[in-house]
Amino acid sequence: MTVETAIRIISLEESKDRRTVFSQHVSGLGLDWSFFPAYKDVVPPLGYNDRDVTRRFGRGLFSPEIGAYVSHYKCWEWLVNSEYDQAIILEDDVLVDWPAITQLTQCNLSSYGIELLRMFATHPIKSKIIMYRFLSPHCHLVRTIGMYLGMQGYMLTKAGARRFVEKYPNITSPIDLVMTRYWEHKLENYSLFPFPIIEQYGPSVIGPRDSVTKTISLLDRAIRFCWRIRDRAKREYFDRWTMKRWPLGPTIDVGPAFINIARKS
């Protein structure tokens, strides 16, 4: 059964230079891609309350963080209502290994029990190899435990997008921390090693980093402290008792690429 995969690049409509450069790299590859308009402010059905965010995250969000959350959420919303089975969602400031991405567009993630495949992290991640040679002899599938920061690129199924849209209409933290919370939304964080994309260095074009929170009350600090303890306990329980050790079966670092074998079977 053929899987329908879209590629959407989140980009401000006024970012002409970025769009031009990105288009030069992807045009002519025969991929189903287009730009998805980025947002700068909160729009329905999303909601933002600075105090709620402070009680979860410790401070109000910067303007770029709010814009990123809204942009990615609206892209998830689009996927849920589209004819596509899955989408590769990228930001416009990344360098892409297009042969790897082309292979991924032909890969039905849901058939492997994967709804979210992240492609870049801004900080070191704790991970375990789940399948050697997943995409090629030198590209392995890993599953992360704990924090996974960075939303510059990822692959998401329609089922995964629906889960995010239904569960996170209220903004309480940056978007990458929402995606990280596998113990809450039950979408385990898989990734590829090495990453198929990297972020180019440069300032955000969505807005300045001006947090709206000036001071944090003792009550808000106490509420956040208690929430963090409960949340960490939930994560530890999920890591120890819920995660399957080998979700795709045992793996060894020999033989052809896993997805090539899977396609023939």
mmCIF file of C-alpha atoms in Angstrom, residues 49-62 171-175 177-178 213 216 220-221 223-228:
data_model
loop_
_atom_site.group_PDB
_atom_site.id
_atom_site.type_symbol
_atom_site.label_atom_id
_atom_site.label_comp_id
_atom_site.label_asym_id
_atom_site.label_seq_id
_atom_site.Cartn_x
_atom_site.Cartn_y
_atom_site.Cartn_z
ATOM 1 C CA ASN A 49 -1.772 32.366 29.927
ATOM 2 C CA ASP A 50 1.509 33.692 31.267
ATOM 3 C CA ARG A 51 0.921 32.455 34.798
ATOM 4 C CA ASP A 52 0.048 28.929 33.666
ATOM 5 C CA VAL A 53 3.248 28.842 31.617
ATOM 6 C CA THR A 54 5.287 30.119 34.566
ATOM 7 C CA ARG A 55 3.897 27.390 36.814
ATOM 8 C CA ARG A 56 5.026 24.760 34.316
ATOM 9 C CA PHE A 57 8.084 26.204 32.629
ATOM 10 C CA GLY A 58 9.401 28.702 35.193
ATOM 11 C CA ARG A 59 8.960 31.823 33.039
ATOM 12 C CA GLY A 60 6.783 33.255 30.321
ATOM 13 C CA LEU A 61 7.691 32.344 26.769
ATOM 14 C CA PHE A 62 9.688 34.548 24.429
ATOM 15 C CA ILE A 171 0.433 26.710 25.438
ATOM 16 C CA THR A 172 2.294 25.846 28.647
ATOM 17 C CA SER A 173 5.890 25.372 27.425
ATOM 18 C CA PRO A 174 8.022 25.618 24.261
ATOM 19 C CA ILE A 175 6.941 23.307 21.458
ATOM 20 C CA LEU A 177 9.261 20.260 25.302
ATOM 21 C CA VAL A 178 5.695 19.328 24.382
ATOM 22 C CA THR A 213 7.388 37.263 33.087
ATOM 23 C CA ILE A 216 7.769 34.680 40.056
ATOM 24 C CA ASP A 220 3.987 29.801 41.721
ATOM 25 C CA ARG A 221 7.429 28.436 42.567
ATOM 26 C CA ILE A 223 3.258 24.832 42.483
ATOM 27 C CA ARG A 224 5.914 24.306 39.825
ATOM 28 C CA PHE A 225 8.149 22.364 42.225
ATOM 29 C CA CYS A 226 5.339 19.949 43.129
ATOM 30 C CA TRP A 227 4.340 19.540 39.485
ATOM 31 C CA ARG A 228 7.918 18.709 38.486
#
